[in-house]
Each structure stands twice: as C-alpha cells, then as structure tokens.
Short mmCIF file of N, CA and C in Angstrom, two decimals:
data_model
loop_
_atom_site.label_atom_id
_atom_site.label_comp_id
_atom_site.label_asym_id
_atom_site.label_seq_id
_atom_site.Cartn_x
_atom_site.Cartn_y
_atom_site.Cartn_z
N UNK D 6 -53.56 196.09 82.60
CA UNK D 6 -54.51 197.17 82.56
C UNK D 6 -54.61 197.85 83.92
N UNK D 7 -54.42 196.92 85.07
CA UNK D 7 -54.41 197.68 86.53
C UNK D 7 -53.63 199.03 86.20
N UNK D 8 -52.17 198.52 85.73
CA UNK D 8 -51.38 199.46 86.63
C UNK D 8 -51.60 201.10 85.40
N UNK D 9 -52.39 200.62 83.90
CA UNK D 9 -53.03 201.78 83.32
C UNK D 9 -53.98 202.56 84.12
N UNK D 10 -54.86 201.79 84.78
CA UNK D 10 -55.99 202.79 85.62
C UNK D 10 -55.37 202.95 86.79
N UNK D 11 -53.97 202.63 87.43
CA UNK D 11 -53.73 203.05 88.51
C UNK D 11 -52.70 204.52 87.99
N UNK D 12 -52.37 204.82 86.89
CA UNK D 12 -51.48 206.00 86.36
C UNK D 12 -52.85 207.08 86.01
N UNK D 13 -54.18 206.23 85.44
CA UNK D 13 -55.10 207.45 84.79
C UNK D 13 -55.50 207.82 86.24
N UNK D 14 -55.53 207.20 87.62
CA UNK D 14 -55.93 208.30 89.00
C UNK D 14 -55.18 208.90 89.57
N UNK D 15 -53.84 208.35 89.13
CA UNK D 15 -52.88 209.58 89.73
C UNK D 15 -52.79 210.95 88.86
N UNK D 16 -52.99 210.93 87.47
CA UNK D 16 -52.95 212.17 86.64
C UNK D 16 -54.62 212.44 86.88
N UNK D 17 -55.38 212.15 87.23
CA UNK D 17 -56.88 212.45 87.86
C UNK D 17 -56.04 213.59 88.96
N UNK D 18 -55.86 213.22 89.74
CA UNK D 18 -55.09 213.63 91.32
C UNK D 18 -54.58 214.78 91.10
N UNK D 19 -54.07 214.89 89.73
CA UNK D 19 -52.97 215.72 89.47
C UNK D 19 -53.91 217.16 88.42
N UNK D 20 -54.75 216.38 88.10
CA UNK D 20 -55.96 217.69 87.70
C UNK D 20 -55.38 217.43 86.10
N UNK D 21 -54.65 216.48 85.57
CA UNK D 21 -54.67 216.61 84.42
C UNK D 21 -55.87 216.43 83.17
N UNK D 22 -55.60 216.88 82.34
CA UNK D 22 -56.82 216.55 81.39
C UNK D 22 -57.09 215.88 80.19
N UNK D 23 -58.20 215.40 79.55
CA UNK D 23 -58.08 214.46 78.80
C UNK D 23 -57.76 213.24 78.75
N UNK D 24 -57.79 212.37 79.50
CA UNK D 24 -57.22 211.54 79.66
C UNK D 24 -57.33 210.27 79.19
N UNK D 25 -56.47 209.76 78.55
CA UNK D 25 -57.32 208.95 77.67
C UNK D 25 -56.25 207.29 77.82
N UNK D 26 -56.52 206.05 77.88
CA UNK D 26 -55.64 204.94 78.16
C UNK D 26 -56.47 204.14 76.51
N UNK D 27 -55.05 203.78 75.68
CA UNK D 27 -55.16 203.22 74.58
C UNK D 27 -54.81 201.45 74.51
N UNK D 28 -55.76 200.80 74.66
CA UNK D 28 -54.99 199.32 74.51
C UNK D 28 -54.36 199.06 72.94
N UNK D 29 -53.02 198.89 73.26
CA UNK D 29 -52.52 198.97 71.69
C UNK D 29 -51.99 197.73 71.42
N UNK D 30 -52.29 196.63 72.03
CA UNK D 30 -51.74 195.38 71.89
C UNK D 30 -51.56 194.41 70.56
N UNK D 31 -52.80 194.74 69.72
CA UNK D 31 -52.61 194.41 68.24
C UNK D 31 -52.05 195.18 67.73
N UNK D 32 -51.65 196.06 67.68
CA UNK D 32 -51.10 196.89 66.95
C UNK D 32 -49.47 197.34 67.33
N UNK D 33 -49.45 196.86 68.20
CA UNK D 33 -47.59 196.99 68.03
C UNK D 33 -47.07 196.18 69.52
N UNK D 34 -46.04 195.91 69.18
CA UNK D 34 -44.94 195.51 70.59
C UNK D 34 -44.57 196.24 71.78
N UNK D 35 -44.47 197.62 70.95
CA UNK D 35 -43.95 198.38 72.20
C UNK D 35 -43.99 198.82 72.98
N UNK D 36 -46.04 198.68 73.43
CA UNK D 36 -46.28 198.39 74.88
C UNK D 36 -47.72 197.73 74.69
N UNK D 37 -48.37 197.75 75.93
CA UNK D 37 -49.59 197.49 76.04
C UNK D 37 -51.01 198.00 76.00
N UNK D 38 -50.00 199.32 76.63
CA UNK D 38 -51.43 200.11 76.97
C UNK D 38 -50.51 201.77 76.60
N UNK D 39 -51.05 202.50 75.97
CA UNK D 39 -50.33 203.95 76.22
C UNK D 39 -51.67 204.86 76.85
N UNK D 40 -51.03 205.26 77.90
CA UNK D 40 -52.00 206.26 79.19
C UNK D 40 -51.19 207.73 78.31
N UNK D 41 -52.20 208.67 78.07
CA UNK D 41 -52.29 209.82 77.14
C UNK D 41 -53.00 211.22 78.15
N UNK D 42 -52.32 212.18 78.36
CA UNK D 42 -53.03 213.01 79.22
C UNK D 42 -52.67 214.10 78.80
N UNK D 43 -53.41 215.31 79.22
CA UNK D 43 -52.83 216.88 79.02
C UNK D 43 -52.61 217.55 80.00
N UNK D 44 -51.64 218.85 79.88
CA UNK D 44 -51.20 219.25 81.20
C UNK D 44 -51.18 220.90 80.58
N UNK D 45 -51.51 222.00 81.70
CA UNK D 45 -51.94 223.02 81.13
C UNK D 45 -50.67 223.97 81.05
N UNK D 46 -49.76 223.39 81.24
CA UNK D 46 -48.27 224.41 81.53
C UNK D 46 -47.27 223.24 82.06
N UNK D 47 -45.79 224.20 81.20
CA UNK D 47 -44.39 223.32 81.48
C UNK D 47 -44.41 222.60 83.27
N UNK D 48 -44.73 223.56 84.38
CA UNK D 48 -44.72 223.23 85.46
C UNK D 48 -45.45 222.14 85.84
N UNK D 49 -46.68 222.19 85.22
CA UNK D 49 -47.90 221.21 85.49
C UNK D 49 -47.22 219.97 84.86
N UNK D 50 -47.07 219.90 83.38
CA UNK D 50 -46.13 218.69 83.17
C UNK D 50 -45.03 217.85 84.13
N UNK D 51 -43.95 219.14 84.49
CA UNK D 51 -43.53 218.16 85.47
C UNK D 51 -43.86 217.74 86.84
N UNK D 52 -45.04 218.50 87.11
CA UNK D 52 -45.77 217.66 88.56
C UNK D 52 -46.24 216.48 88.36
N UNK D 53 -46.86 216.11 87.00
CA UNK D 53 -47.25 215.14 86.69
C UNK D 53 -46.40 214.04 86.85
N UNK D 54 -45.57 214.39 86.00
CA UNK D 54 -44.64 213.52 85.50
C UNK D 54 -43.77 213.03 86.48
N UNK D 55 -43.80 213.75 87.77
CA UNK D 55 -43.00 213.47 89.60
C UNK D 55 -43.90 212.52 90.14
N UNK D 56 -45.10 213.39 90.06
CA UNK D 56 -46.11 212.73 90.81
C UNK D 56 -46.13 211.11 90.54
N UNK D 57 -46.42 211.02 89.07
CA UNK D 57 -46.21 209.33 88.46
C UNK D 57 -44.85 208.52 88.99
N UNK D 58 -43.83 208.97 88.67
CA UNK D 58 -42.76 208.70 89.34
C UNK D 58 -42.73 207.97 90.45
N UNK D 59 -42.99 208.74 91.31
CA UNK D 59 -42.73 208.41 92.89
C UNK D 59 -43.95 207.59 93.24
N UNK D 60 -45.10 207.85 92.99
CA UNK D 60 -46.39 207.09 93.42
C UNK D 60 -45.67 205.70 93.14
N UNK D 61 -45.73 205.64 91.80
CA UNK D 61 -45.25 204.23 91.74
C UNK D 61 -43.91 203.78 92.09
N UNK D 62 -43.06 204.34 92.22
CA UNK D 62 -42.02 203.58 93.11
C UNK D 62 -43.06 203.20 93.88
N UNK D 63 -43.31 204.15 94.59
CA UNK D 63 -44.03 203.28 96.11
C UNK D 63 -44.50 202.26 96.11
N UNK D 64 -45.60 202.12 95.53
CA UNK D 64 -45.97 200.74 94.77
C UNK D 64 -45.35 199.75 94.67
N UNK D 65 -43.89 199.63 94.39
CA UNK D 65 -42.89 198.44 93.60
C UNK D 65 -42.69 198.69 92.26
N UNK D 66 -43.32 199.32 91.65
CA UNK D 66 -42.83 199.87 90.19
C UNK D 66 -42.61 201.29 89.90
N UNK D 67 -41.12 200.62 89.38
CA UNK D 67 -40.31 201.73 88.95
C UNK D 67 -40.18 201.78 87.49
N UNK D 68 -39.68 203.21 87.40
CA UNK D 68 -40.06 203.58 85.74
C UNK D 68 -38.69 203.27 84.96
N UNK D 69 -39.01 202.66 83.85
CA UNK D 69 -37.61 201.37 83.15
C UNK D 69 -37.26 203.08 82.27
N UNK D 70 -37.78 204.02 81.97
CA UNK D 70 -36.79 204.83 81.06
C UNK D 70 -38.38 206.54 80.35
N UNK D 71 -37.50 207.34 80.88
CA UNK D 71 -38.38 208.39 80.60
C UNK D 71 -37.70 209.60 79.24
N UNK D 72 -38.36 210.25 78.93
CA UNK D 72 -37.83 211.12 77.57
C UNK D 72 -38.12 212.17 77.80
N UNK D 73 -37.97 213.21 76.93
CA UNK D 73 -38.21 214.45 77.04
C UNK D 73 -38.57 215.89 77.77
N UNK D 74 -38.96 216.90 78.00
CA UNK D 74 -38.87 217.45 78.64
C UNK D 74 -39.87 218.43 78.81
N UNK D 75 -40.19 219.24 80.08
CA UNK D 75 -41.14 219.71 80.16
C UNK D 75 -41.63 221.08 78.85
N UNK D 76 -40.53 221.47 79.01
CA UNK D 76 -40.03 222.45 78.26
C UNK D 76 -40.74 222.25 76.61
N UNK D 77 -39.94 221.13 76.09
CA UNK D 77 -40.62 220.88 74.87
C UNK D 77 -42.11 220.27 74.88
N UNK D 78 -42.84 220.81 75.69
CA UNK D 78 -44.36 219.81 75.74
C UNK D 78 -44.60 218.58 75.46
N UNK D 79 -43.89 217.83 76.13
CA UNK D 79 -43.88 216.54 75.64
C UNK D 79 -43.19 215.52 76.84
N UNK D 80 -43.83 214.36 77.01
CA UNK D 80 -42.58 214.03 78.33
C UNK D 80 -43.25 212.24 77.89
N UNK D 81 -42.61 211.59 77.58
CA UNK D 81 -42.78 210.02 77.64
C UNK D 81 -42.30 209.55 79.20
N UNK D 82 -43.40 208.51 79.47
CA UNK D 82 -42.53 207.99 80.55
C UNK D 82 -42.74 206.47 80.41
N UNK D 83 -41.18 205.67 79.84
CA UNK D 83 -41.96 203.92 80.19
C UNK D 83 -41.63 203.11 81.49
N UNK D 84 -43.10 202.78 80.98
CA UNK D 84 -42.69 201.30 82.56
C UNK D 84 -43.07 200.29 81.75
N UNK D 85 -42.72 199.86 80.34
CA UNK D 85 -42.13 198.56 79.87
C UNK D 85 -43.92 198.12 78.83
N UNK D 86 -44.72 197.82 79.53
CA UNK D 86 -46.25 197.56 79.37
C UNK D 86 -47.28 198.60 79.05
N UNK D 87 -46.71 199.59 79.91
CA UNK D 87 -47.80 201.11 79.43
C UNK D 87 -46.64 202.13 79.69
N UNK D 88 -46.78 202.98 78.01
CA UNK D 88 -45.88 204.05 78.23
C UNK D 88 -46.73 205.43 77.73
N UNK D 89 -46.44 206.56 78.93
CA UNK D 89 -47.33 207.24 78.96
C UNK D 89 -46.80 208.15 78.39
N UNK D 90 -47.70 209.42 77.67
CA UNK D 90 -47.32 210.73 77.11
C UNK D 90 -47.82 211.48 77.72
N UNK D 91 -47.25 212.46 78.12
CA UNK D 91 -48.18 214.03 78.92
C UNK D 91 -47.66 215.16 77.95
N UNK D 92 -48.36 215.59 77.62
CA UNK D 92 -48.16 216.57 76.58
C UNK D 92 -48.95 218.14 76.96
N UNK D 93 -48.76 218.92 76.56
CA UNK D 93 -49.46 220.58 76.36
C UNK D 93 -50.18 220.07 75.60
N UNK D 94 -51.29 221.12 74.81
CA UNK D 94 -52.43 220.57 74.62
C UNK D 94 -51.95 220.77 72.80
N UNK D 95 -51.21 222.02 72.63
CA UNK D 95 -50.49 222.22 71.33
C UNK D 95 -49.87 221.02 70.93
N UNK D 96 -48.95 220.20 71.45
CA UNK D 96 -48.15 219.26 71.25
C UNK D 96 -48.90 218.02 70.74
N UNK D 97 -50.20 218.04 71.82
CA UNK D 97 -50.99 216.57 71.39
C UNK D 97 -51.54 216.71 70.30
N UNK D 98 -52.10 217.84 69.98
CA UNK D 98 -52.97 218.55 68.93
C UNK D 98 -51.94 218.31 68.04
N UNK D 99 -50.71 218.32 67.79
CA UNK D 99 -49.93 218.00 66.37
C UNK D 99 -49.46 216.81 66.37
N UNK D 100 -49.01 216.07 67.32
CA UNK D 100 -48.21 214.93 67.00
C UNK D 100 -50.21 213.74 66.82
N UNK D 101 -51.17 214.32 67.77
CA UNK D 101 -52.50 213.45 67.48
C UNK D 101 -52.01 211.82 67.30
N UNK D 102 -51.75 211.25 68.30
CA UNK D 102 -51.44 209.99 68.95
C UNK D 102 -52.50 209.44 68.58
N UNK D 103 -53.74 209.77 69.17
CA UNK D 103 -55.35 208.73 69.40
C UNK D 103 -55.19 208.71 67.59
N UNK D 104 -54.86 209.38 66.58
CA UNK D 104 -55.42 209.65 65.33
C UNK D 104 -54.57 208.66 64.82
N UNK D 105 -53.51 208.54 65.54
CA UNK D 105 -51.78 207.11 64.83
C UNK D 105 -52.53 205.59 65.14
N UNK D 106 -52.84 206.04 66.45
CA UNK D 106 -53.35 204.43 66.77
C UNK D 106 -54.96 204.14 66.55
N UNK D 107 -55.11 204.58 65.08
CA UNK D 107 -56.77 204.52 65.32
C UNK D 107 -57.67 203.16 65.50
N UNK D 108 -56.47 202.29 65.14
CA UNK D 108 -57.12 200.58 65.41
C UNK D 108 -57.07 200.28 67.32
N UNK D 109 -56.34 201.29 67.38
CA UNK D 109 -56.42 200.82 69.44
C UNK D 109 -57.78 200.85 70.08
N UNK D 110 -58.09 200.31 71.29
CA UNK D 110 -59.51 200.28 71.86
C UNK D 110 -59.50 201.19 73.00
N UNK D 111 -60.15 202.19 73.14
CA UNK D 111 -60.16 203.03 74.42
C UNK D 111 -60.54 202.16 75.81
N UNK D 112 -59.70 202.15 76.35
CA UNK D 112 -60.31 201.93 77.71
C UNK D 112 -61.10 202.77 79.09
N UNK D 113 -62.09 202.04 79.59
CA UNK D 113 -63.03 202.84 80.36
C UNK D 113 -62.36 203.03 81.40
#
C-alpha cells in the first residue's frame, strides 16, 4: 500500500485528478492495488505518466511493463503489485473501472 500512496502524491504533484487507489486483492491476482487518476489532456497524460516513471526509478522501483498511449486516453503503467491507469476523463467515463471492481475497498 506504501508504494500506492507514494504514486497517489506524485499524480497529486502532477495536478492530476480524481484520484482514486483500489485495493483489489480479493478480487483478482493481477495486482494489489490499482492507483486510478485523470489527466486533462494527451500532454498532461504523458507528464504524468514520466513523472511516475522516473520518481520511482529513483526510489529503486522500476516499472515491470507499461501500455498504451497518450493519444488514445488511456496509459496503464505496471509495477507488478499496483498497476495504474491515467486516463482523459472521456475514457474513464466509458471503460468506468471503480464500476468493474465494485467489490474493491477504496483506500484513504
């Protein structure tokens, strides 16, 4: 859960919005935690999505495998335990993640 609230202050940092960290641990394998944010434009996406990047290299963690593109409003990034989505606000609004995982627990 650290390294979830250490991704929700860097997209804080980054002025993103919505931000929301899902513990999804009963509910599936394929991670732990998904950190969920909005970004107000393709550019803003990929500041985000740098910004996360590199912060955490610094740290010692590096990102095991990222997807998509700014372009298509949508950008996954995993680091294995928490895999994050930054999305436009259109994109979240249709694919509605929080609405898939409705058994997950929000974290504060």
């Amino acid at each position: 859960m650290d390294l979830a609230k250490r991704m929700r202050t860097i997209l804080e940092e980054k002025k993103a919005g919505d931000i929301v960290i899902l513990d999804v641990r009963k509910q599936t394998d394929l991670a732990d935690y998904f950190v969920i944010a909005t970004g107000t434009s393709n550019p803003h996406l990929k500041a985000m999505n740098e910004q996360l990047i590199v912060d955490l290299k610094h740290d010692g963690i590096p990102c095991y495998r990222h997807a998509g593109a700014p372009e298509g409003g949508w950008l996954a990034i995993d680091y294995v335990d928490v895999l994050v989505h930054l999305f436009l606000e259109s994109q979240r609004a249709y694919y509605a993640l929080e609405d898939l995982w409705t058994g997950a627990t929000k974290v504060k």
